[in-house]
PDB file of C-alpha atoms and ligand atoms in Angstrom:
ATOM      1  CA  UNK A1430       0.000   0.000   0.000  1.00 83.00           C
ATOM      2  CA  UNK A1431       1.265   3.433  -0.953  1.00 93.00           C
ATOM      3  CA  UNK A1432       0.546   6.419   1.290  1.00 96.00           C
ATOM      4  CA  UNK A1433       1.343   9.902  -0.045  1.00 98.00           C
ATOM      5  CA  UNK A1434       0.814  13.026   2.041  1.00 98.00           C
ATOM      6  CA  UNK A1435      -0.954  15.691  -0.006  1.00 98.00           C
ATOM      7  CA  UNK A1436       0.981  18.949   0.427  1.00 98.00           C
ATOM      8  CA  UNK A1437      -2.212  21.006   0.044  1.00 98.00           C
ATOM      9  CA  UNK A1438      -4.635  19.447   2.511  1.00 98.00           C
ATOM     10  CA  UNK A1439      -2.176  17.438   4.633  1.00 97.00           C
ATOM     11  CA  UNK A1440      -4.046  14.151   4.327  1.00 98.00           C
ATOM     12  CA  UNK A1441      -1.864  11.026   4.298  1.00 97.00           C
ATOM     13  CA  UNK A1442      -3.816   9.700   1.347  1.00 97.00           C
ATOM     14  CA  UNK A1443      -4.021   6.029   0.569  1.00 95.00           C
ATOM     15  CA  UNK A1444      -3.340   5.148  -3.071  1.00 95.00           C
ATOM     16  CA  UNK A1445      -7.019   4.569  -3.928  1.00 96.00           C
ATOM     17  CA  UNK A1446      -7.800   8.188  -3.040  1.00 97.00           C
ATOM     18  CA  UNK A1447      -5.248   9.354  -5.621  1.00 98.00           C
ATOM     19  CA  UNK A1448      -4.922   9.338  -9.396  1.00 98.00           C
ATOM     20  CA  UNK A1449      -1.470   8.787 -10.932  1.00 97.00           C
ATOM     21  CA  UNK A1450      -0.208  11.379 -13.394  1.00 97.00           C
ATOM     22  CA  UNK A1451       3.006   9.849 -14.706  1.00 96.00           C
ATOM     23  CA  UNK A1452       6.506  11.225 -14.708  1.00 97.00           C
ATOM     24  CA  UNK A1453       7.191  14.588 -13.038  1.00 97.00           C
ATOM     25  CA  UNK A1454       9.005  17.666 -14.338  1.00 96.00           C
ATOM     26  CA  UNK A1455       8.544  17.013 -18.057  1.00 94.00           C
ATOM     27  CA  UNK A1456       9.351  20.024 -20.222  1.00 92.00           C
ATOM     28  CA  UNK A1457       6.739  20.309 -22.931  1.00 93.00           C
ATOM     29  CA  UNK A1458       8.006  20.363 -26.513  1.00 95.00           C
ATOM     30  CA  UNK A1459       5.880  22.733 -28.566  1.00 91.00           C
ATOM     31  CA  UNK A1460       5.312  23.264 -32.305  1.00 91.00           C
ATOM     32  CA  UNK A1461       8.817  24.690 -32.678  1.00 93.00           C
ATOM     33  CA  UNK A1462      10.423  21.431 -31.526  1.00 95.00           C
ATOM     34  CA  UNK A1463      11.960  18.845 -33.849  1.00 97.00           C
ATOM     35  CA  UNK A1464      10.201  15.548 -34.529  1.00 96.00           C
ATOM     36  CA  UNK A1465      12.821  13.729 -32.466  1.00 97.00           C
ATOM     37  CA  UNK A1466      12.405  16.079 -29.509  1.00 96.00           C
ATOM     38  CA  UNK A1467       8.605  15.797 -29.683  1.00 96.00           C
ATOM     39  CA  UNK A1468       8.815  12.011 -29.882  1.00 96.00           C
ATOM     40  CA  UNK A1469      11.094  11.947 -26.843  1.00 95.00           C
ATOM     41  CA  UNK A1470       8.746  14.239 -24.914  1.00 95.00           C
ATOM     42  CA  UNK A1471       5.758  12.032 -25.670  1.00 94.00           C
ATOM     43  CA  UNK A1472       7.193   8.555 -25.344  1.00 95.00           C
ATOM     44  CA  UNK A1473      10.630   8.401 -23.746  1.00 95.00           C
ATOM     45  CA  UNK A1474       9.657   8.293 -20.090  1.00 96.00           C
ATOM     46  CA  UNK A1475      11.879   7.322 -17.208  1.00 96.00           C
ATOM     47  CA  UNK A1476      11.130   3.895 -15.772  1.00 94.00           C
ATOM     48  CA  UNK A1477      13.776   3.551 -13.112  1.00 96.00           C
ATOM     49  CA  UNK A1478      14.454   0.816 -10.607  1.00 96.00           C
ATOM     50  CA  UNK A1479      14.867   3.035  -7.556  1.00 96.00           C
ATOM     51  CA  UNK A1480      14.498   6.794  -7.106  1.00 98.00           C
ATOM     52  CA  UNK A1481      11.662   8.269  -9.141  1.00 98.00           C
ATOM     53  CA  UNK A1482       9.718  11.539  -9.388  1.00 98.00           C
ATOM     54  CA  UNK A1483       6.032  11.396 -10.201  1.00 98.00           C
ATOM     55  CA  UNK A1484       2.897  13.515 -10.486  1.00 98.00           C
ATOM     56  CA  UNK A1485      -0.160  12.521  -8.487  1.00 98.00           C
ATOM     57  CA  UNK A1486      -3.572  14.056  -8.036  1.00 98.00           C
ATOM     58  CA  UNK A1487      -5.576  13.987  -4.816  1.00 98.00           C
ATOM     59  CA  UNK A1488      -8.565  13.114  -6.975  1.00 98.00           C
ATOM     60  CA  UNK A1489     -10.951  11.868  -4.274  1.00 97.00           C
ATOM     61  CA  UNK A1490      -9.825  14.554  -1.825  1.00 97.00           C
ATOM     62  CA  UNK A1491      -8.965  18.222  -2.284  1.00 98.00           C
ATOM     63  CA  UNK A1492      -8.483  17.708  -6.039  1.00 97.00           C
ATOM     64  CA  UNK A1493      -4.980  19.146  -6.251  1.00 98.00           C
ATOM     65  CA  UNK A1494      -2.041  17.930  -8.325  1.00 98.00           C
ATOM     66  CA  UNK A1495       1.245  17.427  -6.487  1.00 98.00           C
ATOM     67  CA  UNK A1496       4.654  15.794  -6.840  1.00 98.00           C
ATOM     68  CA  UNK A1497       6.087  12.757  -5.074  1.00 98.00           C
ATOM     69  CA  UNK A1498       9.627  11.411  -4.796  1.00 98.00           C
ATOM     70  CA  UNK A1499       9.737   7.713  -4.022  1.00 97.00           C
ATOM     71  CA  UNK A1500      11.597   4.458  -4.537  1.00 97.00           C
ATOM     72  CA  UNK A1501       9.975   2.131  -7.066  1.00 95.00           C
ATOM     73  CA  UNK A1502      11.640  -0.914  -5.493  1.00 95.00           C
ATOM     74  CA  UNK A1503      10.697  -0.484  -1.830  1.00 94.00           C
ATOM     75  CA  UNK A1504       7.759   1.967  -2.177  1.00 92.00           C
ATOM     76  CA  UNK A1505       9.599   4.170   0.336  1.00 96.00           C
ATOM     77  CA  UNK A1506       8.414   7.765  -0.003  1.00 98.00           C
ATOM     78  CA  UNK A1507      11.141  10.415   0.287  1.00 98.00           C
ATOM     79  CA  UNK A1508       8.683  13.287   0.245  1.00 98.00           C
ATOM     80  CA  UNK A1509       5.868  15.102  -1.527  1.00 98.00           C
ATOM     81  CA  UNK A1510       5.863  18.708  -2.701  1.00 98.00           C
ATOM     82  CA  UNK A1511       3.558  21.188  -4.485  1.00 97.00           C
ATOM     83  CA  UNK A1512       3.050  21.209  -8.234  1.00 96.00           C
ATOM     84  CA  UNK A1513       4.160  24.820  -8.661  1.00 94.00           C
ATOM     85  CA  UNK A1514       7.800  23.945  -9.330  1.00 95.00           C
ATOM     86  CA  UNK A1515       9.826  22.694 -12.276  1.00 93.00           C
ATOM     87  CA  UNK A1516      12.311  20.673 -10.231  1.00 95.00           C
ATOM     88  CA  UNK A1517      12.483  18.876  -6.865  1.00 97.00           C
ATOM     89  CA  UNK A1518      13.164  21.295  -3.984  1.00 97.00           C
ATOM     90  CA  UNK A1519      16.404  21.078  -2.006  1.00 97.00           C
ATOM     91  CA  UNK A1520      14.914  19.402   1.073  1.00 97.00           C
ATOM     92  CA  UNK A1521      13.515  16.586  -1.081  1.00 98.00           C
ATOM     93  CA  UNK A1522      16.903  16.021  -2.775  1.00 98.00           C
ATOM     94  CA  UNK A1523      18.590  16.020   0.629  1.00 98.00           C
ATOM     95  CA  UNK A1524      16.105  13.449   1.934  1.00 98.00           C
ATOM     96  CA  UNK A1525      16.870  11.195  -1.031  1.00 98.00           C
ATOM     97  CA  UNK A1526      20.644  11.646  -0.682  1.00 98.00           C
ATOM     98  CA  UNK A1527      20.411  10.626   2.986  1.00 98.00           C
ATOM     99  CA  UNK A1528      18.720   7.342   2.037  1.00 97.00           C
ATOM    100  CA  UNK A1529      20.190   6.654  -1.425  1.00 97.00           C
ATOM    101  CA  UNK A1530      23.682   8.226  -1.641  1.00 97.00           C
ATOM    102  CA  UNK A1531      24.824   8.626  -5.231  1.00 96.00           C
ATOM    103  CA  UNK A1532      21.280   8.571  -6.706  1.00 97.00           C
ATOM    104  CA  UNK A1533      20.673   9.930 -10.200  1.00 96.00           C
ATOM    105  CA  UNK A1534      17.508  10.638 -12.181  1.00 97.00           C
ATOM    106  CA  UNK A1535      17.660  12.140 -15.676  1.00 95.00           C
ATOM    107  CA  UNK A1536      20.136  15.011 -15.223  1.00 92.00           C
ATOM    108  CA  UNK A1537      19.519  15.315 -11.483  1.00 93.00           C
ATOM    109  CA  UNK A1538      21.844  13.921  -8.842  1.00 89.00           C
TER     110      UNK A1538
ATOM    111  CA  UNK B1078     -42.141  27.139  -8.309  1.00 67.00           C
ATOM    112  CA  UNK B1079     -41.845  23.388  -7.937  1.00 82.00           C
ATOM    113  CA  UNK B1080     -41.240  21.834  -4.531  1.00 89.00           C
ATOM    114  CA  UNK B1081     -37.661  20.781  -3.897  1.00 93.00           C
ATOM    115  CA  UNK B1082     -37.385  17.032  -3.329  1.00 95.00           C
ATOM    116  CA  UNK B1083     -34.468  15.039  -1.995  1.00 96.00           C
ATOM    117  CA  UNK B1084     -33.027  12.314  -4.238  1.00 96.00           C
ATOM    118  CA  UNK B1085     -34.497   9.375  -2.306  1.00 97.00           C
ATOM    119  CA  UNK B1086     -37.540  10.901  -0.589  1.00 96.00           C
ATOM    120  CA  UNK B1087     -35.718  11.143   2.757  1.00 96.00           C
ATOM    121  CA  UNK B1088     -34.993   7.420   2.852  1.00 97.00           C
ATOM    122  CA  UNK B1089     -34.158   5.889   6.224  1.00 98.00           C
ATOM    123  CA  UNK B1090     -32.559   2.648   7.383  1.00 98.00           C
ATOM    124  CA  UNK B1091     -32.361   1.392  10.965  1.00 97.00           C
ATOM    125  CA  UNK B1092     -29.334  -0.743  11.704  1.00 97.00           C
ATOM    126  CA  UNK B1093     -26.787  -0.729  14.493  1.00 97.00           C
ATOM    127  CA  UNK B1094     -26.252   2.788  13.213  1.00 98.00           C
ATOM    128  CA  UNK B1095     -29.205   4.693  11.721  1.00 98.00           C
ATOM    129  CA  UNK B1096     -28.806   6.097   8.200  1.00 98.00           C
ATOM    130  CA  UNK B1097     -31.140   8.895   7.128  1.00 98.00           C
ATOM    131  CA  UNK B1098     -31.224  10.913   3.960  1.00 98.00           C
ATOM    132  CA  UNK B1099     -31.641  14.579   4.879  1.00 98.00           C
ATOM    133  CA  UNK B1100     -34.158  16.883   3.222  1.00 97.00           C
ATOM    134  CA  UNK B1101     -32.682  19.295   0.642  1.00 97.00           C
ATOM    135  CA  UNK B1102     -29.810  21.340   2.127  1.00 97.00           C
ATOM    136  CA  UNK B1103     -28.445  24.656   0.952  1.00 98.00           C
ATOM    137  CA  UNK B1104     -24.899  24.371  -0.386  1.00 98.00           C
ATOM    138  CA  UNK B1105     -22.854  27.133  -1.939  1.00 98.00           C
ATOM    139  CA  UNK B1106     -19.539  26.407  -3.554  1.00 98.00           C
ATOM    140  CA  UNK B1107     -17.029  29.259  -3.539  1.00 98.00           C
ATOM    141  CA  UNK B1108     -13.806  29.121  -5.532  1.00 98.00           C
ATOM    142  CA  UNK B1109     -11.144  31.703  -4.773  1.00 97.00           C
ATOM    143  CA  UNK B1110      -7.857  31.949  -2.901  1.00 97.00           C
ATOM    144  CA  UNK B1111      -8.892  31.518   0.752  1.00 96.00           C
ATOM    145  CA  UNK B1112      -5.642  33.145   1.880  1.00 95.00           C
ATOM    146  CA  UNK B1113      -6.783  36.389   0.252  1.00 94.00           C
ATOM    147  CA  UNK B1114      -8.141  38.838   2.791  1.00 93.00           C
ATOM    148  CA  UNK B1115     -11.154  39.857   0.685  1.00 94.00           C
ATOM    149  CA  UNK B1116     -12.241  36.279  -0.008  1.00 96.00           C
ATOM    150  CA  UNK B1117     -11.816  35.228   3.625  1.00 95.00           C
ATOM    151  CA  UNK B1118     -13.738  38.253   4.868  1.00 95.00           C
ATOM    152  CA  UNK B1119     -16.626  37.747   2.431  1.00 96.00           C
ATOM    153  CA  UNK B1120     -16.983  34.120   3.541  1.00 96.00           C
ATOM    154  CA  UNK B1121     -16.872  34.989   7.219  1.00 95.00           C
ATOM    155  CA  UNK B1122     -19.430  37.788   6.760  1.00 94.00           C
ATOM    156  CA  UNK B1123     -21.831  35.653   4.732  1.00 94.00           C
ATOM    157  CA  UNK B1124     -21.718  32.655   7.044  1.00 94.00           C
ATOM    158  CA  UNK B1125     -21.250  34.356  10.390  1.00 96.00           C
ATOM    159  CA  UNK B1126     -18.767  31.569  11.143  1.00 95.00           C
ATOM    160  CA  UNK B1127     -15.015  31.864  11.606  1.00 95.00           C
ATOM    161  CA  UNK B1128     -12.958  31.006   8.529  1.00 94.00           C
ATOM    162  CA  UNK B1129     -11.961  27.349   9.023  1.00 96.00           C
ATOM    163  CA  UNK B1130      -8.340  26.238   8.844  1.00 96.00           C
ATOM    164  CA  UNK B1131      -7.065  23.443   6.582  1.00 98.00           C
ATOM    165  CA  UNK B1132      -9.655  20.594   6.514  1.00 98.00           C
ATOM    166  CA  UNK B1133     -11.770  22.419   9.058  1.00 98.00           C
ATOM    167  CA  UNK B1134     -15.482  23.117   9.346  1.00 98.00           C
ATOM    168  CA  UNK B1135     -16.964  25.858  11.505  1.00 97.00           C
ATOM    169  CA  UNK B1136     -20.550  26.487  12.501  1.00 96.00           C
ATOM    170  CA  UNK B1137     -22.767  29.443  13.321  1.00 96.00           C
ATOM    171  CA  UNK B1138     -26.311  28.348  14.075  1.00 94.00           C
ATOM    172  CA  UNK B1139     -27.721  26.583  11.024  1.00 92.00           C
ATOM    173  CA  UNK B1140     -24.894  27.775   8.801  1.00 96.00           C
ATOM    174  CA  UNK B1141     -21.569  25.969   8.367  1.00 97.00           C
ATOM    175  CA  UNK B1142     -18.427  26.896   6.506  1.00 98.00           C
ATOM    176  CA  UNK B1143     -16.054  24.195   5.266  1.00 98.00           C
ATOM    177  CA  UNK B1144     -12.489  24.257   3.933  1.00 98.00           C
ATOM    178  CA  UNK B1145     -12.518  22.102   0.775  1.00 98.00           C
ATOM    179  CA  UNK B1146      -9.108  22.960  -0.742  1.00 97.00           C
ATOM    180  CA  UNK B1147      -6.750  25.980  -0.658  1.00 97.00           C
ATOM    181  CA  UNK B1148      -9.029  27.673  -3.189  1.00 97.00           C
ATOM    182  CA  UNK B1149     -12.433  26.224  -2.422  1.00 98.00           C
ATOM    183  CA  UNK B1150     -14.918  26.648   0.401  1.00 98.00           C
ATOM    184  CA  UNK B1151     -18.397  25.244   0.879  1.00 98.00           C
ATOM    185  CA  UNK B1152     -21.119  27.075   2.709  1.00 98.00           C
ATOM    186  CA  UNK B1153     -23.988  25.040   4.157  1.00 98.00           C
ATOM    187  CA  UNK B1154     -27.274  26.764   4.970  1.00 98.00           C
ATOM    188  CA  UNK B1155     -31.026  26.325   4.817  1.00 97.00           C
ATOM    189  CA  UNK B1156     -32.191  25.299   1.329  1.00 97.00           C
ATOM    190  CA  UNK B1157     -34.399  28.396   1.008  1.00 96.00           C
ATOM    191  CA  UNK B1158     -31.589  30.771   1.999  1.00 96.00           C
ATOM    192  CA  UNK B1159     -29.035  29.520  -0.522  1.00 97.00           C
ATOM    193  CA  UNK B1160     -29.907  31.677  -3.511  1.00 97.00           C
ATOM    194  CA  UNK B1161     -30.019  34.896  -1.514  1.00 97.00           C
ATOM    195  CA  UNK B1162     -26.784  34.060   0.309  1.00 97.00           C
ATOM    196  CA  UNK B1163     -25.053  33.179  -2.976  1.00 98.00           C
ATOM    197  CA  UNK B1164     -26.103  36.517  -4.443  1.00 97.00           C
ATOM    198  CA  UNK B1165     -24.796  38.373  -1.383  1.00 96.00           C
ATOM    199  CA  UNK B1166     -21.488  36.520  -1.715  1.00 97.00           C
ATOM    200  CA  UNK B1167     -21.248  37.349  -5.410  1.00 97.00           C
ATOM    201  CA  UNK B1168     -21.694  41.022  -4.586  1.00 96.00           C
ATOM    202  CA  UNK B1169     -19.197  40.899  -1.721  1.00 96.00           C
ATOM    203  CA  UNK B1170     -16.663  39.243  -4.033  1.00 96.00           C
ATOM    204  CA  UNK B1171     -17.042  41.707  -6.886  1.00 94.00           C
ATOM    205  CA  UNK B1172     -13.584  42.468  -8.208  1.00 93.00           C
ATOM    206  CA  UNK B1173     -12.002  39.456  -6.515  1.00 94.00           C
ATOM    207  CA  UNK B1174     -10.827  36.460  -8.564  1.00 96.00           C
ATOM    208  CA  UNK B1175     -13.615  34.243  -7.274  1.00 97.00           C
ATOM    209  CA  UNK B1176     -16.647  32.237  -8.346  1.00 97.00           C
ATOM    210  CA  UNK B1177     -19.842  31.476  -6.433  1.00 98.00           C
ATOM    211  CA  UNK B1178     -22.298  28.730  -7.360  1.00 98.00           C
ATOM    212  CA  UNK B1179     -25.454  27.500  -5.647  1.00 98.00           C
ATOM    213  CA  UNK B1180     -24.928  23.724  -5.864  1.00 98.00           C
ATOM    214  CA  UNK B1181     -27.742  22.708  -3.478  1.00 97.00           C
ATOM    215  CA  UNK B1182     -29.541  20.611  -6.103  1.00 97.00           C
ATOM    216  CA  UNK B1183     -26.346  18.827  -7.161  1.00 97.00           C
ATOM    217  CA  UNK B1184     -25.845  17.055  -3.845  1.00 97.00           C
ATOM    218  CA  UNK B1185     -27.427  14.546  -1.511  1.00 98.00           C
ATOM    219  CA  UNK B1186     -26.864  14.588   2.259  1.00 98.00           C
ATOM    220  CA  UNK B1187     -27.080  11.831   4.822  1.00 98.00           C
ATOM    221  CA  UNK B1188     -26.967  11.716   8.573  1.00 98.00           C
ATOM    222  CA  UNK B1189     -25.650   8.723  10.487  1.00 98.00           C
ATOM    223  CA  UNK B1190     -26.472   8.395  14.157  1.00 98.00           C
ATOM    224  CA  UNK B1191     -25.326   5.856  16.694  1.00 98.00           C
ATOM    225  CA  UNK B1192     -22.436   5.184  19.031  1.00 97.00           C
ATOM    226  CA  UNK B1193     -20.541   3.348  16.266  1.00 97.00           C
ATOM    227  CA  UNK B1194     -20.728   5.779  13.328  1.00 98.00           C
ATOM    228  CA  UNK B1195     -16.926   5.822  13.126  1.00 97.00           C
ATOM    229  CA  UNK B1196     -16.865   2.063  12.542  1.00 97.00           C
ATOM    230  CA  UNK B1197     -19.441   2.232   9.706  1.00 98.00           C
ATOM    231  CA  UNK B1198     -17.415   4.865   7.827  1.00 98.00           C
ATOM    232  CA  UNK B1199     -14.162   3.000   8.471  1.00 97.00           C
ATOM    233  CA  UNK B1200     -15.578   0.072   6.474  1.00 97.00           C
ATOM    234  CA  UNK B1201     -16.104   2.240   3.400  1.00 98.00           C
ATOM    235  CA  UNK B1202     -13.446   4.968   3.307  1.00 98.00           C
ATOM    236  CA  UNK B1203      -9.608   4.889   3.509  1.00 97.00           C
ATOM    237  CA  UNK B1204      -9.671   7.128   6.591  1.00 97.00           C
ATOM    238  CA  UNK B1205      -8.320   6.501  10.079  1.00 96.00           C
ATOM    239  CA  UNK B1206     -11.649   6.996  11.839  1.00 97.00           C
ATOM    240  CA  UNK B1207     -10.173   6.349  15.289  1.00 95.00           C
ATOM    241  CA  UNK B1208      -8.337   9.632  14.955  1.00 96.00           C
ATOM    242  CA  UNK B1209     -10.952  11.610  13.043  1.00 98.00           C
ATOM    243  CA  UNK B1210     -11.538  14.845  14.950  1.00 97.00           C
ATOM    244  CA  UNK B1211     -14.709  16.823  15.585  1.00 97.00           C
ATOM    245  CA  UNK B1212     -14.421  20.071  13.633  1.00 96.00           C
ATOM    246  CA  UNK B1213     -12.702  18.282  10.743  1.00 98.00           C
ATOM    247  CA  UNK B1214     -14.183  17.733   7.274  1.00 98.00           C
ATOM    248  CA  UNK B1215     -12.795  14.916   5.167  1.00 98.00           C
ATOM    249  CA  UNK B1216     -13.170  14.664   1.402  1.00 98.00           C
ATOM    250  CA  UNK B1217     -12.494  11.099   0.424  1.00 98.00           C
ATOM    251  CA  UNK B1218     -13.682   7.995  -1.365  1.00 97.00           C
ATOM    252  CA  UNK B1219     -16.757   6.113  -0.142  1.00 98.00           C
ATOM    253  CA  UNK B1220     -16.257   2.737  -1.843  1.00 97.00           C
ATOM    254  CA  UNK B1221     -16.367   3.855  -5.502  1.00 97.00           C
ATOM    255  CA  UNK B1222     -17.647   7.421  -5.210  1.00 98.00           C
ATOM    256  CA  UNK B1223     -16.296  10.747  -3.943  1.00 98.00           C
ATOM    257  CA  UNK B1224     -17.878  11.961  -0.713  1.00 98.00           C
ATOM    258  CA  UNK B1225     -17.217  14.301   2.200  1.00 98.00           C
ATOM    259  CA  UNK B1226     -18.195  14.045   5.840  1.00 98.00           C
ATOM    260  CA  UNK B1227     -17.821  15.640   9.234  1.00 98.00           C
ATOM    261  CA  UNK B1228     -19.020  14.911  12.755  1.00 98.00           C
ATOM    262  CA  UNK B1229     -21.107  17.664  14.391  1.00 97.00           C
ATOM    263  CA  UNK B1230     -20.734  15.711  17.652  1.00 97.00           C
ATOM    264  CA  UNK B1231     -19.690  12.259  18.816  1.00 98.00           C
ATOM    265  CA  UNK B1232     -22.184   9.630  17.603  1.00 98.00           C
ATOM    266  CA  UNK B1233     -23.450  11.783  14.723  1.00 98.00           C
ATOM    267  CA  UNK B1234     -21.970  12.147  11.241  1.00 98.00           C
ATOM    268  CA  UNK B1235     -23.102  14.135   8.209  1.00 98.00           C
ATOM    269  CA  UNK B1236     -22.077  12.972   4.743  1.00 98.00           C
ATOM    270  CA  UNK B1237     -22.554  14.587   1.345  1.00 98.00           C
ATOM    271  CA  UNK B1238     -22.100  13.173  -2.151  1.00 98.00           C
ATOM    272  CA  UNK B1239     -23.290  13.928  -5.667  1.00 98.00           C
ATOM    273  CA  UNK B1240     -27.055  13.559  -6.071  1.00 98.00           C
ATOM    274  CA  UNK B1241     -26.568  11.277  -9.085  1.00 98.00           C
ATOM    275  CA  UNK B1242     -25.024   8.626  -6.805  1.00 98.00           C
ATOM    276  CA  UNK B1243     -27.363   9.114  -3.838  1.00 98.00           C
ATOM    277  CA  UNK B1244     -28.905   5.652  -4.191  1.00 98.00           C
ATOM    278  CA  UNK B1245     -25.479   4.003  -4.294  1.00 98.00           C
ATOM    279  CA  UNK B1246     -24.342   5.932  -1.216  1.00 98.00           C
ATOM    280  CA  UNK B1247     -27.490   5.155   0.752  1.00 98.00           C
ATOM    281  CA  UNK B1248     -27.464   1.433  -0.045  1.00 98.00           C
ATOM    282  CA  UNK B1249     -23.776   1.251   0.811  1.00 98.00           C
ATOM    283  CA  UNK B1250     -24.210   3.026   4.152  1.00 98.00           C
ATOM    284  CA  UNK B1251     -27.343   1.062   5.036  1.00 98.00           C
ATOM    285  CA  UNK B1252     -25.598  -2.251   4.282  1.00 98.00           C
ATOM    286  CA  UNK B1253     -22.515  -1.325   6.299  1.00 98.00           C
ATOM    287  CA  UNK B1254     -24.731  -0.226   9.205  1.00 98.00           C
ATOM    288  CA  UNK B1255     -27.009  -3.282   9.149  1.00 97.00           C
ATOM    289  CA  UNK B1256     -27.684  -5.037  12.443  1.00 97.00           C
ATOM    290  CA  UNK B1257     -25.375  -8.039  12.643  1.00 95.00           C
ATOM    291  CA  UNK B1258     -22.686  -6.337  10.544  1.00 95.00           C
ATOM    292  CA  UNK B1259     -20.789  -5.010  13.567  1.00 95.00           C
ATOM    293  CA  UNK B1260     -17.025  -5.417  13.256  1.00 93.00           C
ATOM    294  CA  UNK B1261     -15.989  -5.444  16.896  1.00 76.00           C
ATOM    295  CA  UNK B1262     -17.765  -7.233  19.687  1.00 70.00           C
ATOM    296  CA  UNK B1263     -18.900  -4.922  22.426  1.00 61.00           C
TER     297      UNK B1263
HETATM  298 ZN1  LIG C 290      -5.227  16.972  -0.812  1.00 80.39          ZN
END
C-alpha cells in the first residue's frame, strides 16, 4: 500500500484516493520542436528501478495535483511537494541523498 | 415554483447505526484563494462563522463553513436561503478572482447516528476513523464514489455526495450499518 501526504490538505492519502499522473518535471516540446524532440517528450519516459519523481492528483480529496519522490523498489516515499515547481526542492533532494547516496535521475543527482 | 425534493424521498434505514437521507440542504460552492483577505472576509461575513483552517469546518447556528481545498470553500445553509446568500457573496466578491455557485440541487446529504458511526465509515473509506476529529471535514472515497463528511458531535456524522449517486451511497451506508454487521464485539 502506498501512502502519499498531499501537500495542500495534509491528508496522508491512501493510493485509492489518488490518481497517478506519470513522470514529473517534463518540459513540454511545442510546435517549434523537432520531430525527435517531440517524440522523446511524448514517449521516452523514465522507468527507473529506484528513485523516481512522479505527479499525483488527490482526486478523491482536495483535487490538487502534487509531486512525489519515491523508490519504485521499496515503495519508500522520500517526500511530496507542491506542483508549482519545475524541479524537486532542495529538502527533497537532501532526503533522497540521505537514504540513497549517489542517486541519479535524468540530469539530477 | 416546484417543490424541492431530496433524491431518495428522505430514505431511512435502521441498523446498528441509523442512516437517514436529509431533506434538501443549501450548499454554496465558492472558488477563490482563501488566503486572500477579501475572499476570507466575504466568507466569514456571509456565514457568520469563523474562517476554518485546513480541513476544518466551523458552525454558526444553522450555517456551516467548510475548507474544501486551498481555493475552495463550501457554505452550508437552509435550502431556502441559498440563492439569496449566494447573491450576497457574489456582490461581496465583486472584483475578486472568485466564483460562487449554488450547488444545493447537485448534492445529496445523509446523517448517520449511533455510538458506532466511526466504525461504519471506516468500512467504506480509507480514513483513520479512530483519529478523526470533531471540527474536521474529510473529502475522500466512499467505496467507488467521492464523498465528504464531518461529525457535528460524537455519535453523529453528516455525509454529502453527488445527487446522481445518492442511491449508491445510501445502499452502501445502510448495508454497512445493518444489524449483525458489527465489526468489533462490544
Ligand atoms: Zn489533498
